[in-house]
CSV table of C-alpha atoms in Angstrom, one decimal:
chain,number,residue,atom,x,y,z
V,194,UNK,CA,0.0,0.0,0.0
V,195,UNK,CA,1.6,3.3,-0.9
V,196,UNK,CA,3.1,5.5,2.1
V,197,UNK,CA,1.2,8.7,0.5
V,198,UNK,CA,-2.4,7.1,0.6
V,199,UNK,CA,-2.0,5.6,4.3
V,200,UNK,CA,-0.9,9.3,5.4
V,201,UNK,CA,-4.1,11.0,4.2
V,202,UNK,CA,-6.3,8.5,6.1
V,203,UNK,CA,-4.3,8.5,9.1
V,204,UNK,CA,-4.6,12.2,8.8
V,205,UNK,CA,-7.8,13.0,7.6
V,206,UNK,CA,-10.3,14.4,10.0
V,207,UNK,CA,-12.3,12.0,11.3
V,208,UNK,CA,-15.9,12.8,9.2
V,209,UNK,CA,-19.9,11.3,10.7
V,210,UNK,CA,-20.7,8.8,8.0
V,211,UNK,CA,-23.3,11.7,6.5
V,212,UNK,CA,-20.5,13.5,6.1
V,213,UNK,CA,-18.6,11.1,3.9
V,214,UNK,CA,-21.6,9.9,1.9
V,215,UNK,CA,-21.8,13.3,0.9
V,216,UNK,CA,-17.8,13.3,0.2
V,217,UNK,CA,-18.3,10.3,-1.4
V,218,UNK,CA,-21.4,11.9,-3.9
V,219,UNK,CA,-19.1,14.8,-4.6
V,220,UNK,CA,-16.4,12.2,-6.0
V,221,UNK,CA,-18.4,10.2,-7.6
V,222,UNK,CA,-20.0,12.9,-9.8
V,223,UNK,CA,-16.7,14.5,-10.8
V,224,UNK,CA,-15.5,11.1,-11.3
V,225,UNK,CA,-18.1,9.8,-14.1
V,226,UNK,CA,-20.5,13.0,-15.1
V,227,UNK,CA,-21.6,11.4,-17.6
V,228,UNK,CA,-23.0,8.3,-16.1
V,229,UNK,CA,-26.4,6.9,-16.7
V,230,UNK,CA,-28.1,3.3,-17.0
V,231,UNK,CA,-26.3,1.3,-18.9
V,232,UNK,CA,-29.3,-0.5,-20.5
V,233,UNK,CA,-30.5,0.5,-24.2
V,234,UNK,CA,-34.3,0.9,-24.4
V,235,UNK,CA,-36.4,3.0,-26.5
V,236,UNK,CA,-39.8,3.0,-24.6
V,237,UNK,CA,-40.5,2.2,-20.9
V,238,UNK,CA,-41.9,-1.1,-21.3
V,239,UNK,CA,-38.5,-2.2,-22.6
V,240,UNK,CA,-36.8,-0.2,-19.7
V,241,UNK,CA,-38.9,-2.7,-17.8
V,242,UNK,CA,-38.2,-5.6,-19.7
V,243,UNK,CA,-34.7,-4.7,-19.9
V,244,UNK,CA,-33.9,-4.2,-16.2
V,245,UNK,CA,-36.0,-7.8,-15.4
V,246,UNK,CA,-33.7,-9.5,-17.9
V,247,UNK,CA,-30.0,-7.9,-15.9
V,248,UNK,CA,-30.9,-9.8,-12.7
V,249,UNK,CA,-27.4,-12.1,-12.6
V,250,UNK,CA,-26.6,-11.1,-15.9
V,251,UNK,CA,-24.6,-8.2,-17.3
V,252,UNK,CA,-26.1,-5.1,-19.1
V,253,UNK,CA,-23.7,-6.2,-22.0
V,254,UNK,CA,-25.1,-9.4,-21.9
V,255,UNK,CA,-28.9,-8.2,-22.0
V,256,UNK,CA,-27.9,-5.5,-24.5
V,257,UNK,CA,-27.2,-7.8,-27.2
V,258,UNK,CA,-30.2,-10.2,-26.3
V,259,UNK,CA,-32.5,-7.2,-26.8
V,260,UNK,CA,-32.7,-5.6,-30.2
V,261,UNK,CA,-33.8,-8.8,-31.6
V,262,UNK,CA,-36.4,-9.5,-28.4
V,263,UNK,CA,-37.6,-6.0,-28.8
V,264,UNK,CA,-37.7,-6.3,-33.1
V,265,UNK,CA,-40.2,-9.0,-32.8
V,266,UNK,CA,-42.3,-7.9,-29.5
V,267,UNK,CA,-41.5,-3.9,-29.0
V,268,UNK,CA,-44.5,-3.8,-26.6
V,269,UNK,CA,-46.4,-4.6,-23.9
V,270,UNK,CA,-49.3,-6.2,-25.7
V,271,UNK,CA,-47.0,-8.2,-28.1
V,272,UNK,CA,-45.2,-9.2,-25.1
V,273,UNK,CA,-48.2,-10.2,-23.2
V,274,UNK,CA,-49.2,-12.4,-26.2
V,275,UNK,CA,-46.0,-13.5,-27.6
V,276,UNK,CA,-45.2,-17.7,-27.4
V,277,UNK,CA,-43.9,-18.1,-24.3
V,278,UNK,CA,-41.3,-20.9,-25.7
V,279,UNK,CA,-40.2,-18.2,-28.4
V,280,UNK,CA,-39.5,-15.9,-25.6
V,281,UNK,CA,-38.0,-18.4,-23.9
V,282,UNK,CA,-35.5,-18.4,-26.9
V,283,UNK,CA,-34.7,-15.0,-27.4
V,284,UNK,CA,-33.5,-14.4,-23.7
V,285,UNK,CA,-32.0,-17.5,-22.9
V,286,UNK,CA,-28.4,-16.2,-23.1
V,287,UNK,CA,-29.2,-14.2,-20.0
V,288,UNK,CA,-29.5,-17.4,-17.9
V,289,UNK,CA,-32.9,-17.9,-15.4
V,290,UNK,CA,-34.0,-17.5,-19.3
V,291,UNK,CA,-37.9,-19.6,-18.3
V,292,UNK,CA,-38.4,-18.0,-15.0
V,293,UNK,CA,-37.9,-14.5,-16.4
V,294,UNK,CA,-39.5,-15.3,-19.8
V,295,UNK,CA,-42.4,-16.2,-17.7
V,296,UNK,CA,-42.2,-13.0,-15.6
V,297,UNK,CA,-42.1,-11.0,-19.0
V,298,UNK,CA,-45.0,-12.5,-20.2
V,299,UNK,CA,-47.3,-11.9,-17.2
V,300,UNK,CA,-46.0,-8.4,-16.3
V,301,UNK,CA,-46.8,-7.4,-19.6
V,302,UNK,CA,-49.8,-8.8,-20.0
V,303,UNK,CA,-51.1,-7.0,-16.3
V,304,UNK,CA,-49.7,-3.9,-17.9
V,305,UNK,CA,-51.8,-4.2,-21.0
V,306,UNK,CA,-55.1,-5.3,-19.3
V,307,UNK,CA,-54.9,-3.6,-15.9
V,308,UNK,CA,-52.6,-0.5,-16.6
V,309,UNK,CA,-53.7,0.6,-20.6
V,310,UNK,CA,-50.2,-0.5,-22.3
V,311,UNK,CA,-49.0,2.1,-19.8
V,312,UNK,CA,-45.9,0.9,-17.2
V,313,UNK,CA,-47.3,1.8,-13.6
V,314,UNK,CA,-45.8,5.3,-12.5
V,315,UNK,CA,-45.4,4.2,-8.1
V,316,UNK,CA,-44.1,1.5,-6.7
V,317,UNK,CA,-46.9,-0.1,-4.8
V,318,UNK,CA,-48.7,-0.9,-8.5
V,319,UNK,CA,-44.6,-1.4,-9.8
V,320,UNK,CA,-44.9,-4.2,-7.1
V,321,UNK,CA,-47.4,-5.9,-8.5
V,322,UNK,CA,-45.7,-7.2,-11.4
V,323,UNK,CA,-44.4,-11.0,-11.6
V,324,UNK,CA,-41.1,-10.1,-11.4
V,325,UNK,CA,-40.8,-6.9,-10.6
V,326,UNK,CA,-38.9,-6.6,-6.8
V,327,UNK,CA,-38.0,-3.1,-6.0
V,328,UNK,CA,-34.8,-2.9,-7.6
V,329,UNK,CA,-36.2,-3.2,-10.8
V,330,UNK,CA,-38.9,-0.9,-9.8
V,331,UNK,CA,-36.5,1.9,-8.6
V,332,UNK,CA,-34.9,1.8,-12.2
V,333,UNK,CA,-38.4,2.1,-14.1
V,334,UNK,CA,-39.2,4.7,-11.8
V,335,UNK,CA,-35.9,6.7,-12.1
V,336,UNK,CA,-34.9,6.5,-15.5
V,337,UNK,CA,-39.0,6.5,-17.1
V,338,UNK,CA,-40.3,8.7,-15.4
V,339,UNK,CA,-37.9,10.4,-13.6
V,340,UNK,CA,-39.1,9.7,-10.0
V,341,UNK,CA,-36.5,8.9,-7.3
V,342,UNK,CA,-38.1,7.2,-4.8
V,343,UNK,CA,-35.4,4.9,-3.3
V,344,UNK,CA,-32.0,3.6,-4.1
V,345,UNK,CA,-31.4,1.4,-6.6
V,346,UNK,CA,-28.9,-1.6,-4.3
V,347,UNK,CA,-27.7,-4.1,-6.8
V,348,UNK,CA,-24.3,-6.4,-6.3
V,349,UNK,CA,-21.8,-3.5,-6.5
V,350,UNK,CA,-23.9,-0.8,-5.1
V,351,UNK,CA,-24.2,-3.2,-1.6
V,352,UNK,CA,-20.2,-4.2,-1.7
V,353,UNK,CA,-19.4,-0.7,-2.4
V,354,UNK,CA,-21.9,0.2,0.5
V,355,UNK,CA,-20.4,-2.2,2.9
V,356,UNK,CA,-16.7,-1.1,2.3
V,357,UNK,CA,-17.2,2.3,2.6
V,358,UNK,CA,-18.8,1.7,6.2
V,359,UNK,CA,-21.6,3.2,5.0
V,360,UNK,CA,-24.3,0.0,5.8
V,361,UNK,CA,-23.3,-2.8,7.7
V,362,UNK,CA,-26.4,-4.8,6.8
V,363,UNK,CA,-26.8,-7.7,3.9
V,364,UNK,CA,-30.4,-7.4,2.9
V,365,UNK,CA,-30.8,-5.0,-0.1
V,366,UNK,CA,-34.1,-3.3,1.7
V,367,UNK,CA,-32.2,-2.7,4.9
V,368,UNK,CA,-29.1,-1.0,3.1
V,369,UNK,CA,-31.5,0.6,0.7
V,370,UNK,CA,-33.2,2.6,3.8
V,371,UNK,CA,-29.8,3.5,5.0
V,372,UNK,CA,-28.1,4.8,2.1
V,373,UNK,CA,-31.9,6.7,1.9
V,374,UNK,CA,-30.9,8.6,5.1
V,375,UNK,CA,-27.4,9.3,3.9
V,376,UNK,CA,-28.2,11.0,0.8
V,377,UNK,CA,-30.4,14.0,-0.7
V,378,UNK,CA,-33.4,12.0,-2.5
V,379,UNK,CA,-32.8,13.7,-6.1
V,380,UNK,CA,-29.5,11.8,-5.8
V,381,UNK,CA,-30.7,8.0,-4.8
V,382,UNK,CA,-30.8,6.9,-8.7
V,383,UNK,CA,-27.5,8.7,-9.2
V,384,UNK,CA,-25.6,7.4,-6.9
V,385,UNK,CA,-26.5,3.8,-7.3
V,386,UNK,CA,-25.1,4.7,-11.3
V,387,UNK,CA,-22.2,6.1,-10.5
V,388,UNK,CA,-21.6,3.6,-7.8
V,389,UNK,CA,-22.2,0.9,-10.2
V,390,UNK,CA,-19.3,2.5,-12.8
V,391,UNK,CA,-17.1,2.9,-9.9
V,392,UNK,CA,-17.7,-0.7,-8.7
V,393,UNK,CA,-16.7,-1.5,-12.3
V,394,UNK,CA,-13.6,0.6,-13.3
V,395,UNK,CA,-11.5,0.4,-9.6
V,396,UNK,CA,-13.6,-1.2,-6.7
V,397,UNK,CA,-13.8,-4.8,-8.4
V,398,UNK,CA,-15.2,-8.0,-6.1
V,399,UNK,CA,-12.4,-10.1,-5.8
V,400,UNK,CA,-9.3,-7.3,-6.6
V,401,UNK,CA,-9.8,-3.9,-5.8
V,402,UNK,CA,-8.0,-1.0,-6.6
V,403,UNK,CA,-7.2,0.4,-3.7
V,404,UNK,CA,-4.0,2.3,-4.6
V,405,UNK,CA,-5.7,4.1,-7.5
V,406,UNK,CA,-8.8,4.8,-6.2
V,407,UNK,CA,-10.3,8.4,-5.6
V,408,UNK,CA,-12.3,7.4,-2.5
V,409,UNK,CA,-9.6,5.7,-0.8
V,410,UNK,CA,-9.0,8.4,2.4
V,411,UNK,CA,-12.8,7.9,3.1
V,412,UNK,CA,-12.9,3.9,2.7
V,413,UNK,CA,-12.7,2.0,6.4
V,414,UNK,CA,-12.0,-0.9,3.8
V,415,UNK,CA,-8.7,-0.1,2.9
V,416,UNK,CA,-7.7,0.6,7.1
V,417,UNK,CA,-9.0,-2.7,7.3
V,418,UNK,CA,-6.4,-4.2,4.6
């Protein structure tokens, strides 16, 4: 570990953890300005669809299974009354492929007889989907309609979480609420983006970064190593 790094944190005034979430959003911003959901979509319905499909799968991944999913069903009635076996073909590559064609199918099909074609705009009717867990719901809700009204925690945005001492809790709901009280509410989506690049690019599972990385005087992580 590099003398100049363990200086700063040994150094660096010791912040509340509000204090460093904020320090940390600051970072984070100037570190990847440009950051935004990395699934392509052209209506909400396929933002829906998308985000469904990128449970234990890469956006990559979804993003090439998509354009031809979407070419043949680009809505929620086609969806809803596609061949569930055909579906069952296009997203395969995304692995669970029957469990979330099934969950496709259904959602769309509530969305086209209960909701008018349209995707739900809060999360209690979100909810209601097969499927759809609030994850999935914070995306639609965020990047459709441009309503933040959690955090979106996936796999890097709780391991990212947890090293920077900002949860110390496993279930996504529990370190969804306290990130929620860490952070201004027009940033929840933004942070769980830019956490996500970050997560990426330097703070990786199994080998982080540590020497390179911008957040590294307000990481408890990287005392801990």
């Amino acid at each position: 570990m590099g003398a100049k790094i363990i200086s700063v944190i040994t150094s660096r005034k010791q912040l509340s953890k509000k204090q460093r979430a904020l320090e940390i959003l600051v970072r984070l911003k100037r570190l990847y300005p440009d950051a935004t959901c990395s699934l392509n979509y052209s209506s909400i319905v396929q933002l829906l669809v998308a985000t469904i499909l990128s449970a234990q799968c890469t956006d990559e991944r979804v993003n090439k299974v998509t354009p031809e999913l979407f070419r043949r069903f680009p809505d929620a009635s086609s969806l809803g009354n596609a061949e569930l076996t055909e579906l069952e073909t296009l997203v395969r590559s995304t692995g669970f492929y029957r469990n979330k064609a099934k969950n496709i199918q259904a959602a769309c099909r509530m969305i086209d007889k209960e909701f008018g074609g349209e995707v739900p705009k809060t999360m209690e009717q979100l909810l209601k989907l097969p499927g759809v867990a609030r994850k999935t719901a914070n995306v639609v809700l965020a990047h459709g309609y441009g309503i933040n009204v959690g955090v979106t925690v996936d796999t890097h945005v709780k391991r990212l979480s947890q090293r920077l001492g900002l949860t110390t809790h496993q279930d996504p709901i529990r370190i969804e609420r306290d990130l929620m009280q860490l952070l201004p509410q027009a940033d929840w989506e933004n942070w769980s983006i830019r956490l996500i690049y970050h997560g990426r690019a330097v703070c990786k599972a199994r080998s982080p970064e540590c020497e390179v990385c911008q957040l590294a005087d307000l990481c408890p992580y990287l005392r801990k190593k």
